[in-house]
PDB file of C-alpha atoms in Angstrom:
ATOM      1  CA  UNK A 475       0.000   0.000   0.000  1.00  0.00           C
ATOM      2  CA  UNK A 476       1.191   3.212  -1.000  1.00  0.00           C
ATOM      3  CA  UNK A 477       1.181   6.181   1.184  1.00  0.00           C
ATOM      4  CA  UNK A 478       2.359   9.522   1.334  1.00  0.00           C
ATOM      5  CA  UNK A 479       2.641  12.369   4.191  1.00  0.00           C
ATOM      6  CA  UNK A 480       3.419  15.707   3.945  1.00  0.00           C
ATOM      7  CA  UNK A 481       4.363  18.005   6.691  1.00  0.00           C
ATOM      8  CA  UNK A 482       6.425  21.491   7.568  1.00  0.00           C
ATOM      9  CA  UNK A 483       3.472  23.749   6.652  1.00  0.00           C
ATOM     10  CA  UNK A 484       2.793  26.705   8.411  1.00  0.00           C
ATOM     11  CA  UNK A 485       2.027  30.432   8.543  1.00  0.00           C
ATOM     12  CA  UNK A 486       5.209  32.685   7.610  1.00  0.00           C
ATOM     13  CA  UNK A 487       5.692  36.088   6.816  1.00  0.00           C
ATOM     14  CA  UNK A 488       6.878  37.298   3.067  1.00  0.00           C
ATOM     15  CA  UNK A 489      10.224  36.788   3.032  1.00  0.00           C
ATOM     16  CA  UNK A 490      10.700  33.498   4.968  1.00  0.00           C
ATOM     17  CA  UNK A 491      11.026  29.935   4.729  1.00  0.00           C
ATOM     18  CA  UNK A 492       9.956  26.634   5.160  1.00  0.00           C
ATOM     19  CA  UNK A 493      10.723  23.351   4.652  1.00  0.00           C
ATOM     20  CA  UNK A 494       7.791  20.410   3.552  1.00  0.00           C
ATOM     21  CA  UNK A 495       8.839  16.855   3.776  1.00  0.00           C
ATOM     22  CA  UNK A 496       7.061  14.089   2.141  1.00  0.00           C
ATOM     23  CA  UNK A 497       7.523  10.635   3.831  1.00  0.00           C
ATOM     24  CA  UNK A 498       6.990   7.729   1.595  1.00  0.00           C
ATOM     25  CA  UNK A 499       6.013   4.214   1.967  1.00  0.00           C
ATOM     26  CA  UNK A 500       5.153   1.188  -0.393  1.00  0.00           C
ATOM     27  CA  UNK A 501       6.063   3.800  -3.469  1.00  0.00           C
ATOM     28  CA  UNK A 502       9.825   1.272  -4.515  1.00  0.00           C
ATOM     29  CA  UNK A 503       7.607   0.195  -7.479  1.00  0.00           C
ATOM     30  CA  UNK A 504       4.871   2.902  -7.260  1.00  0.00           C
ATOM     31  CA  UNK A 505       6.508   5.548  -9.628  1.00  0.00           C
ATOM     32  CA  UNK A 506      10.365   6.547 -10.328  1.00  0.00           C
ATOM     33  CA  UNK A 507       9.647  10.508  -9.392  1.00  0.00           C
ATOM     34  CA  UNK A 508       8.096  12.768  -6.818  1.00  0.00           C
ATOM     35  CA  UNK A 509       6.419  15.769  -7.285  1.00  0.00           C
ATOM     36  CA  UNK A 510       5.327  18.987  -5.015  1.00  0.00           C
ATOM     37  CA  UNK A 511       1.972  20.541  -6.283  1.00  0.00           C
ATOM     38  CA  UNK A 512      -0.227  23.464  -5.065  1.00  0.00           C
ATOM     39  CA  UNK A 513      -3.603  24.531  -5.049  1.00  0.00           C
ATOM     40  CA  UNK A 514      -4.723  27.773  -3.737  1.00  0.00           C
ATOM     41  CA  UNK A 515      -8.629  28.904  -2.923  1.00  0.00           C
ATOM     42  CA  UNK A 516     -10.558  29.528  -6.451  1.00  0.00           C
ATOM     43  CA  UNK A 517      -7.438  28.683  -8.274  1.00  0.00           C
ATOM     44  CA  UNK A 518      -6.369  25.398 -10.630  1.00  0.00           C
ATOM     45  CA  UNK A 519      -3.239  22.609  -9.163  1.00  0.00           C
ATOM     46  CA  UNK A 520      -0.135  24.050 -10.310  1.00  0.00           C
ATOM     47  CA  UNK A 521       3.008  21.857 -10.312  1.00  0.00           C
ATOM     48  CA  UNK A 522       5.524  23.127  -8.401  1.00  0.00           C
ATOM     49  CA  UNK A 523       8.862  20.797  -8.179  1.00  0.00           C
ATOM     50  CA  UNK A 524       9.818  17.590  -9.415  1.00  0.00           C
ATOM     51  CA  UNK A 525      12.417  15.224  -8.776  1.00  0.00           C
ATOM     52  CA  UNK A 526      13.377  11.284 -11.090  1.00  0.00           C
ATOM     53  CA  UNK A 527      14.326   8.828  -7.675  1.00  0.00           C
ATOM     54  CA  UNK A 528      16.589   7.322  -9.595  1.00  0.00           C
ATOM     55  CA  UNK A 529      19.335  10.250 -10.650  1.00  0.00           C
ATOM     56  CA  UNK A 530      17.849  12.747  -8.813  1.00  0.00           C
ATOM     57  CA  UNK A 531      17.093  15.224 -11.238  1.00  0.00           C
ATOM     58  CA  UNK A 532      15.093  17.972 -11.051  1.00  0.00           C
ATOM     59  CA  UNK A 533      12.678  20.469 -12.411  1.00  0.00           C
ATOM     60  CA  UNK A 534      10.658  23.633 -11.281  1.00  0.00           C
ATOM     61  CA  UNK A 535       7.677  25.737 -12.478  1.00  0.00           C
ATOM     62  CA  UNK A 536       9.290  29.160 -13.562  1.00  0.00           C
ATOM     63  CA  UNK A 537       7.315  30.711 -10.692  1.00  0.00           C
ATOM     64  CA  UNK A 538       9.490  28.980  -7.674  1.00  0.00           C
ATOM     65  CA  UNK A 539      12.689  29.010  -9.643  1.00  0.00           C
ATOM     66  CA  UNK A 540      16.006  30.040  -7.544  1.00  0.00           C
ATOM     67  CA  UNK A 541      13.683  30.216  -4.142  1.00  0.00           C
ATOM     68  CA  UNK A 542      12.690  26.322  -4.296  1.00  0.00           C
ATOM     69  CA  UNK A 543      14.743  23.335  -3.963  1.00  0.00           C
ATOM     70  CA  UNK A 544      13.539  20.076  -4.623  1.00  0.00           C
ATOM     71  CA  UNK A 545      15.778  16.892  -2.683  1.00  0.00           C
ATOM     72  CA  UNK A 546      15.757  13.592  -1.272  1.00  0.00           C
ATOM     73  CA  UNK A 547      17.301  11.924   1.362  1.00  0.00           C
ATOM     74  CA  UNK A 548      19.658   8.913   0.729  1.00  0.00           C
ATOM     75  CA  UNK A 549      16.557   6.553   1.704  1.00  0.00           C
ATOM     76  CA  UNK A 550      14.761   7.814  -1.194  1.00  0.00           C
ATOM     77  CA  UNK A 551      12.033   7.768   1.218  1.00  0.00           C
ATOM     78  CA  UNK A 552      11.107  11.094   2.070  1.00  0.00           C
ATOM     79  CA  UNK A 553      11.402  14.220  -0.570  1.00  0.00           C
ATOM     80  CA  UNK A 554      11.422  17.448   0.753  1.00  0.00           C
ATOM     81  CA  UNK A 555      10.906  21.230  -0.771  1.00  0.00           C
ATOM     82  CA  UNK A 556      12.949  23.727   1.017  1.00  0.00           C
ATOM     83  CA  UNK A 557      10.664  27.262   0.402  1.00  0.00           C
ATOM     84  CA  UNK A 558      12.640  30.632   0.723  1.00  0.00           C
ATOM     85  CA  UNK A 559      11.891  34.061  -0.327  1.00  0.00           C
ATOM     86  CA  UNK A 560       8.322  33.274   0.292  1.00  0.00           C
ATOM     87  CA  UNK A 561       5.697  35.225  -0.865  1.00  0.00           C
ATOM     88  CA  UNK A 562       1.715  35.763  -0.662  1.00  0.00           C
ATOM     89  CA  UNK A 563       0.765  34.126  -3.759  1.00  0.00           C
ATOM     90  CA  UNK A 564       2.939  31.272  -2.423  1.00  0.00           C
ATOM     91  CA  UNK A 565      -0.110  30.440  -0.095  1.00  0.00           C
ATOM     92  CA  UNK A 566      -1.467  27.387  -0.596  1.00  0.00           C
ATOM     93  CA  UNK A 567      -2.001  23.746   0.071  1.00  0.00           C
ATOM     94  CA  UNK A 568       1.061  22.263  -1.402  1.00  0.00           C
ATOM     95  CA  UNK A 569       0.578  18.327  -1.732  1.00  0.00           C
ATOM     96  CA  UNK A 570       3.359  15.684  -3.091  1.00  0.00           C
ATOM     97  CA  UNK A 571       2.663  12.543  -5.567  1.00  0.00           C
ATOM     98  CA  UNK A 572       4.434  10.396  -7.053  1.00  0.00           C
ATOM     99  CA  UNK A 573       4.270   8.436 -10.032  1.00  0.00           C
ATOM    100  CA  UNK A 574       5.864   7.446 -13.588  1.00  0.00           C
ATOM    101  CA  UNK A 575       7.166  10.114 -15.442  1.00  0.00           C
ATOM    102  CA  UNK A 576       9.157  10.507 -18.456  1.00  0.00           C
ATOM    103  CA  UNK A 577       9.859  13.960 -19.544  1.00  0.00           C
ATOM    104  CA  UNK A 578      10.883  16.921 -17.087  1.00  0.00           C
ATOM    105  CA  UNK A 579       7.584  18.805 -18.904  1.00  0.00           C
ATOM    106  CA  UNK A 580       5.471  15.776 -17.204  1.00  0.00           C
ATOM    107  CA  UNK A 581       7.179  16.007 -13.551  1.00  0.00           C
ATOM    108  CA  UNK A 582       4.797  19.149 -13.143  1.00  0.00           C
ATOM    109  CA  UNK A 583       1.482  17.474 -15.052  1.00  0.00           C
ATOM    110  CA  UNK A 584      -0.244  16.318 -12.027  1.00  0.00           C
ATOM    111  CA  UNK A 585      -2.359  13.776 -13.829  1.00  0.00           C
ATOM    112  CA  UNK A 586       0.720  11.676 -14.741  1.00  0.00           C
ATOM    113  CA  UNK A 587       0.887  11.404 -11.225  1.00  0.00           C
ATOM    114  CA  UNK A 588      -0.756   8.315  -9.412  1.00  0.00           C
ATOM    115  CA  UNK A 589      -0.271   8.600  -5.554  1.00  0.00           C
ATOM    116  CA  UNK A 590      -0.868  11.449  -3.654  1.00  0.00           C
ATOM    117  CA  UNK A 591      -0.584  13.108   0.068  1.00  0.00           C
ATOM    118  CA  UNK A 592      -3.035  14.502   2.054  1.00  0.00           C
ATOM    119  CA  UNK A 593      -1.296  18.274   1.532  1.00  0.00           C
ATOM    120  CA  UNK A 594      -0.070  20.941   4.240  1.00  0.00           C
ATOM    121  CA  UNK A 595      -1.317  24.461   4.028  1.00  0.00           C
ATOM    122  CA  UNK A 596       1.239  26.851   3.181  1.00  0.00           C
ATOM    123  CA  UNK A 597      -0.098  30.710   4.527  1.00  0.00           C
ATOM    124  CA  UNK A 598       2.281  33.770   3.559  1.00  0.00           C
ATOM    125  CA  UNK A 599       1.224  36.922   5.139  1.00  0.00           C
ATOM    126  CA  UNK A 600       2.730  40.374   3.451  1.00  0.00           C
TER     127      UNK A 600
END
């Protein structure tokens, strides 16, 4: 059974950081990459981040570029999306998936994704 669980969300102020993890289990044949997606009130999923398992590449939505970072630990178990420079339109519930992806373009396409997290809210106040 596959199951994933986010946590580090919070309420910040523009400018700060935060770190979400994602703790995996039952994903080894599940999917060979992770991604980190929003959704804030009224407005569509966005993908955020995205990392292949396997070599550990990455990619990013232009929005989170250079204040993002995308990693894994050794395990491969649990991804994590360091957040700095935060900023109001940041806010949101971000979730993490993972499934089988193929292109960097498809790491942020949530419906290539097949597992999925509860999500953490995310609040940035300016």
């Amino acid at each position: 059974q596959v199951t994933l669980v986010e946590s580090g969300g919070g309420s910040v102020q523009a400018g700060g950081s935060l770190r979400l993890s994602c703790v995996a289990s039952g994903v080894t044949y599940a999917g060979n990459s992770v991604g980190w997606f929003r959704q804030a009130p009224g407005k569509e999923r966005e993908g955020v981040a995205g990392i292949y398992k396997s070599s550990g590449s990455t990619h990013y939505a232009d929005s989170v570029k250079g204040r993002f970072t995308i990693s894994q630990d050794t395990a491969k178990t649990t991804v994590y999306l360091q957040m700095t420079g935060l900023k109001a339109e940041d806010t949101a519930v971000y979730y993490c998936a993972v499934g089988w992806i193929y292109s960097d373009y498809g790491l942020l396409m949530g419906p290539k994704y097949t597992y999925w997290g509860q999500g953490t809210q995310v609040t940035v106040s300016s």
